Amino acid sequence: MADTPQIPFFAESVPAGFPSPTMGEINGTLDLNQLCVRHPAATYYVRARGNSMTGAGIDDGDILVVDRSLEHTHGSIVIAAIAGEFTVKKLEQRNGKHWLVPANPDYAPVEITQEQMADIFGVVTFVIRQLQ
C-alpha cells in the first residue's frame, strides 16, 4: 500500500461570501478518512444515482459515506432497501407513521408499513462531490 500523501490543511476558513485578502497559517495536514470515518469497521461508500435528494445536497454521482453503527432517527438521511431496491432518503416520523422522504418535490414519500417494510443499511454522514 502506498503512503498517503500529506495534504496541507489551513487553519483559517475561507469565506464563501466576500473575499479575504489574507490566507491563514497551515495547521498541519488533514486525512479525509480521519475526518469522514468515525467507525471504520461499520463504514462504507456508495455512489448516489438519480435526483430525488438534490434538496439535501446529494446529487447524481456523488459518493456517500455511510455509517452502519449509527442509530437512525427522525431526520436521518439513510440508505434503505424496499422490496429489494436500495434508495437514499430522509427518515421521518409523521402522525405515528414512518416515511422515507425524498428531498425533491418531484418524488413522493414512501410510507414504511407492515406490507412495505424497509431495511436500513446505515446513516449517511458525508457527501463527496467532484466539482470539475
PDB file of N, CA, C and O in Angstrom, residues 45-54 57-64 66 78-82 84-89 102-104 107 124 127-129:
ATOM      1  N   TYR A  45     -18.735   3.220   1.461  1.00  0.00           N
ATOM      2  CA  TYR A  45     -19.011   4.286   0.495  1.00  0.00           C
ATOM      3  C   TYR A  45     -19.957   3.733  -0.563  1.00  0.00           C
ATOM      4  O   TYR A  45     -19.881   2.563  -0.929  1.00  0.00           O
ATOM      5  N   VAL A  46     -20.836   4.590  -1.073  1.00  0.00           N
ATOM      6  CA  VAL A  46     -21.737   4.198  -2.149  1.00  0.00           C
ATOM      7  C   VAL A  46     -21.988   5.430  -3.017  1.00  0.00           C
ATOM      8  O   VAL A  46     -21.990   6.557  -2.521  1.00  0.00           O
ATOM      9  N   ARG A  47     -22.173   5.220  -4.304  1.00  0.00           N
ATOM     10  CA  ARG A  47     -22.418   6.329  -5.225  1.00  0.00           C
ATOM     11  C   ARG A  47     -23.923   6.546  -5.376  1.00  0.00           C
ATOM     12  O   ARG A  47     -24.686   5.608  -5.586  1.00  0.00           O
ATOM     13  N   ALA A  48     -24.346   7.806  -5.244  1.00  0.00           N
ATOM     14  CA  ALA A  48     -25.756   8.166  -5.418  1.00  0.00           C
ATOM     15  C   ALA A  48     -26.102   8.172  -6.904  1.00  0.00           C
ATOM     16  O   ALA A  48     -25.280   8.535  -7.741  1.00  0.00           O
ATOM     17  N   ARG A  49     -27.332   7.767  -7.197  1.00  0.00           N
ATOM     18  CA  ARG A  49     -27.818   7.789  -8.577  1.00  0.00           C
ATOM     19  C   ARG A  49     -29.200   8.427  -8.573  1.00  0.00           C
ATOM     20  O   ARG A  49     -30.045   8.100  -7.738  1.00  0.00           O
ATOM     21  N   GLY A  50     -29.422   9.341  -9.478  1.00  0.00           N
ATOM     22  CA  GLY A  50     -30.724  10.000  -9.573  1.00  0.00           C
ATOM     23  C   GLY A  50     -30.722  11.357  -8.897  1.00  0.00           C
ATOM     24  O   GLY A  50     -29.704  11.826  -8.406  1.00  0.00           O
ATOM     25  N   ASN A  51     -31.915  11.974  -8.878  1.00  0.00           N
ATOM     26  CA  ASN A  51     -32.000  13.340  -8.344  1.00  0.00           C
ATOM     27  C   ASN A  51     -33.087  13.513  -7.284  1.00  0.00           C
ATOM     28  O   ASN A  51     -33.555  14.614  -7.057  1.00  0.00           O
ATOM     29  N   SER A  52     -33.451  12.449  -6.606  1.00  0.00           N
ATOM     30  CA  SER A  52     -34.506  12.562  -5.597  1.00  0.00           C
ATOM     31  C   SER A  52     -34.037  13.231  -4.310  1.00  0.00           C
ATOM     32  O   SER A  52     -34.865  13.613  -3.484  1.00  0.00           O
ATOM     33  N   MET A  53     -32.722  13.425  -4.148  1.00  0.00           N
ATOM     34  CA  MET A  53     -32.214  14.017  -2.904  1.00  0.00           C
ATOM     35  C   MET A  53     -31.461  15.323  -3.126  1.00  0.00           C
ATOM     36  O   MET A  53     -30.693  15.763  -2.274  1.00  0.00           O
ATOM     37  N   THR A  54     -31.696  15.978  -4.259  1.00  0.00           N
ATOM     38  CA  THR A  54     -30.973  17.213  -4.568  1.00  0.00           C
ATOM     39  C   THR A  54     -31.203  18.305  -3.524  1.00  0.00           C
ATOM     40  O   THR A  54     -30.306  19.079  -3.227  1.00  0.00           O
ATOM     41  N   GLY A  57     -28.693  18.281  -0.852  1.00  0.00           N
ATOM     42  CA  GLY A  57     -27.297  18.418  -1.250  1.00  0.00           C
ATOM     43  C   GLY A  57     -26.674  17.142  -1.764  1.00  0.00           C
ATOM     44  O   GLY A  57     -25.448  17.027  -1.807  1.00  0.00           O
ATOM     45  N   ILE A  58     -27.486  16.177  -2.159  1.00  0.00           N
ATOM     46  CA  ILE A  58     -26.986  14.918  -2.721  1.00  0.00           C
ATOM     47  C   ILE A  58     -27.389  14.880  -4.181  1.00  0.00           C
ATOM     48  O   ILE A  58     -28.580  14.828  -4.506  1.00  0.00           O
ATOM     49  N   ASP A  59     -26.386  14.918  -5.051  1.00  0.00           N
ATOM     50  CA  ASP A  59     -26.622  14.930  -6.494  1.00  0.00           C
ATOM     51  C   ASP A  59     -26.225  13.608  -7.126  1.00  0.00           C
ATOM     52  O   ASP A  59     -25.471  12.818  -6.534  1.00  0.00           O
ATOM     53  N   ASP A  60     -26.708  13.388  -8.332  1.00  0.00           N
ATOM     54  CA  ASP A  60     -26.373  12.194  -9.103  1.00  0.00           C
ATOM     55  C   ASP A  60     -24.856  12.081  -9.239  1.00  0.00           C
ATOM     56  O   ASP A  60     -24.188  13.040  -9.616  1.00  0.00           O
ATOM     57  N   GLY A  61     -24.306  10.942  -8.880  1.00  0.00           N
ATOM     58  CA  GLY A  61     -22.871  10.705  -8.996  1.00  0.00           C
ATOM     59  C   GLY A  61     -22.077  10.996  -7.740  1.00  0.00           C
ATOM     60  O   GLY A  61     -20.893  10.652  -7.662  1.00  0.00           O
ATOM     61  N   ASP A  62     -22.674  11.647  -6.744  1.00  0.00           N
ATOM     62  CA  ASP A  62     -21.957  11.926  -5.501  1.00  0.00           C
ATOM     63  C   ASP A  62     -21.617  10.615  -4.792  1.00  0.00           C
ATOM     64  O   ASP A  62     -22.335   9.619  -4.911  1.00  0.00           O
ATOM     65  N   ILE A  63     -20.540  10.641  -4.035  1.00  0.00           N
ATOM     66  CA  ILE A  63     -20.176   9.496  -3.209  1.00  0.00           C
ATOM     67  C   ILE A  63     -20.661   9.777  -1.794  1.00  0.00           C
ATOM     68  O   ILE A  63     -20.400  10.857  -1.234  1.00  0.00           O
ATOM     69  N   LEU A  64     -21.377   8.829  -1.221  1.00  0.00           N
ATOM     70  CA  LEU A  64     -21.917   8.969   0.130  1.00  0.00           C
ATOM     71  C   LEU A  64     -21.082   8.136   1.092  1.00  0.00           C
ATOM     72  O   LEU A  64     -20.722   7.000   0.775  1.00  0.00           O
ATOM     73  N   VAL A  66     -21.333   6.223   4.480  1.00  0.00           N
ATOM     74  CA  VAL A  66     -22.451   5.656   5.238  1.00  0.00           C
ATOM     75  C   VAL A  66     -21.918   4.896   6.446  1.00  0.00           C
ATOM     76  O   VAL A  66     -21.020   4.059   6.312  1.00  0.00           O
ATOM     77  N   VAL A  78     -30.739   8.161   5.247  1.00  0.00           N
ATOM     78  CA  VAL A  78     -30.368   6.753   5.373  1.00  0.00           C
ATOM     79  C   VAL A  78     -30.290   6.075   4.011  1.00  0.00           C
ATOM     80  O   VAL A  78     -30.875   6.539   3.034  1.00  0.00           O
ATOM     81  N   ILE A  79     -29.574   4.965   4.008  1.00  0.00           N
ATOM     82  CA  ILE A  79     -29.626   4.027   2.895  1.00  0.00           C
ATOM     83  C   ILE A  79     -30.615   2.949   3.326  1.00  0.00           C
ATOM     84  O   ILE A  79     -30.461   2.354   4.397  1.00  0.00           O
ATOM     85  N   ALA A  80     -31.642   2.744   2.528  1.00  0.00           N
ATOM     86  CA  ALA A  80     -32.686   1.781   2.867  1.00  0.00           C
ATOM     87  C   ALA A  80     -32.963   0.883   1.677  1.00  0.00           C
ATOM     88  O   ALA A  80     -32.673   1.234   0.534  1.00  0.00           O
ATOM     89  N   ALA A  81     -33.516  -0.280   1.966  1.00  0.00           N
ATOM     90  CA  ALA A  81     -33.952  -1.197   0.916  1.00  0.00           C
ATOM     91  C   ALA A  81     -35.435  -1.450   1.097  1.00  0.00           C
ATOM     92  O   ALA A  81     -35.891  -1.796   2.190  1.00  0.00           O
ATOM     93  N   ILE A  82     -36.180  -1.252   0.019  1.00  0.00           N
ATOM     94  CA  ILE A  82     -37.609  -1.538  -0.001  1.00  0.00           C
ATOM     95  C   ILE A  82     -37.837  -2.524  -1.130  1.00  0.00           C
ATOM     96  O   ILE A  82     -37.500  -2.229  -2.279  1.00  0.00           O
ATOM     97  N   GLY A  84     -36.254  -5.053  -1.910  1.00  0.00           N
ATOM     98  CA  GLY A  84     -35.003  -5.412  -2.564  1.00  0.00           C
ATOM     99  C   GLY A  84     -34.338  -4.301  -3.351  1.00  0.00           C
ATOM    100  O   GLY A  84     -33.276  -4.499  -3.925  1.00  0.00           O
ATOM    101  N   GLU A  85     -34.947  -3.119  -3.398  1.00  0.00           N
ATOM    102  CA  GLU A  85     -34.381  -1.973  -4.131  1.00  0.00           C
ATOM    103  C   GLU A  85     -33.774  -0.994  -3.135  1.00  0.00           C
ATOM    104  O   GLU A  85     -34.442  -0.565  -2.193  1.00  0.00           O
ATOM    105  N   PHE A  86     -32.517  -0.608  -3.367  1.00  0.00           N
ATOM    106  CA  PHE A  86     -31.848   0.344  -2.479  1.00  0.00           C
ATOM    107  C   PHE A  86     -32.198   1.775  -2.859  1.00  0.00           C
ATOM    108  O   PHE A  86     -32.411   2.092  -4.020  1.00  0.00           O
ATOM    109  N   THR A  87     -32.233   2.632  -1.837  1.00  0.00           N
ATOM    110  CA  THR A  87     -32.534   4.043  -2.040  1.00  0.00           C
ATOM    111  C   THR A  87     -31.878   4.850  -0.931  1.00  0.00           C
ATOM    112  O   THR A  87     -31.573   4.325   0.138  1.00  0.00           O
ATOM    113  N   VAL A  88     -31.658   6.120  -1.195  1.00  0.00           N
ATOM    114  CA  VAL A  88     -31.215   7.056  -0.156  1.00  0.00           C
ATOM    115  C   VAL A  88     -32.350   8.056   0.049  1.00  0.00           C
ATOM    116  O   VAL A  88     -32.848   8.649  -0.910  1.00  0.00           O
ATOM    117  N   LYS A  89     -32.797   8.189   1.291  1.00  0.00           N
ATOM    118  CA  LYS A  89     -33.924   9.063   1.617  1.00  0.00           C
ATOM    119  C   LYS A  89     -33.784   9.559   3.056  1.00  0.00           C
ATOM    120  O   LYS A  89     -33.048   9.001   3.859  1.00  0.00           O
ATOM    121  N   PRO A 102     -38.124  11.837   0.011  1.00  0.00           N
ATOM    122  CA  PRO A 102     -37.139  12.431  -0.906  1.00  0.00           C
ATOM    123  C   PRO A 102     -36.968  13.920  -0.605  1.00  0.00           C
ATOM    124  O   PRO A 102     -37.811  14.528   0.059  1.00  0.00           O
ATOM    125  N   ALA A 103     -35.882  14.494  -1.104  1.00  0.00           N
ATOM    126  CA  ALA A 103     -35.631  15.926  -0.935  1.00  0.00           C
ATOM    127  C   ALA A 103     -35.770  16.614  -2.286  1.00  0.00           C
ATOM    128  O   ALA A 103     -34.974  17.459  -2.660  1.00  0.00           O
ATOM    129  N   ASN A 104     -36.781  16.203  -3.012  1.00  0.00           N
ATOM    130  CA  ASN A 104     -37.097  16.771  -4.320  1.00  0.00           C
ATOM    131  C   ASN A 104     -38.617  16.641  -4.471  1.00  0.00           C
ATOM    132  O   ASN A 104     -39.152  15.523  -4.394  1.00  0.00           O
ATOM    133  N   TYR A 107     -40.782  13.838  -6.390  1.00  0.00           N
ATOM    134  CA  TYR A 107     -40.870  12.453  -5.940  1.00  0.00           C
ATOM    135  C   TYR A 107     -41.774  12.368  -4.720  1.00  0.00           C
ATOM    136  O   TYR A 107     -41.812  13.293  -3.908  1.00  0.00           O
ATOM    137  N   VAL A 124     -26.209   8.212   6.332  1.00  0.00           N
ATOM    138  CA  VAL A 124     -25.271   8.980   5.516  1.00  0.00           C
ATOM    139  C   VAL A 124     -24.679  10.080   6.387  1.00  0.00           C
ATOM    140  O   VAL A 124     -25.415  10.857   7.000  1.00  0.00           O
ATOM    141  N   VAL A 127     -21.074  13.695   2.202  1.00  0.00           N
ATOM    142  CA  VAL A 127     -21.249  13.632   0.752  1.00  0.00           C
ATOM    143  C   VAL A 127     -19.952  14.124   0.127  1.00  0.00           C
ATOM    144  O   VAL A 127     -19.443  15.186   0.487  1.00  0.00           O
ATOM    145  N   ILE A 128     -19.412  13.353  -0.817  1.00  0.00           N
ATOM    146  CA  ILE A 128     -18.189  13.729  -1.522  1.00  0.00           C
ATOM    147  C   ILE A 128     -18.577  13.996  -2.970  1.00  0.00           C
ATOM    148  O   ILE A 128     -19.179  13.148  -3.616  1.00  0.00           O
ATOM    149  N   ARG A 129     -18.221  15.186  -3.457  1.00  0.00           N
ATOM    150  CA  ARG A 129     -18.642  15.592  -4.790  1.00  0.00           C
ATOM    151  C   ARG A 129     -17.460  16.183  -5.545  1.00  0.00           C
ATOM    152  O   ARG A 129     -16.707  16.999  -5.019  1.00  0.00           O
TER     153      ARG A 129
END
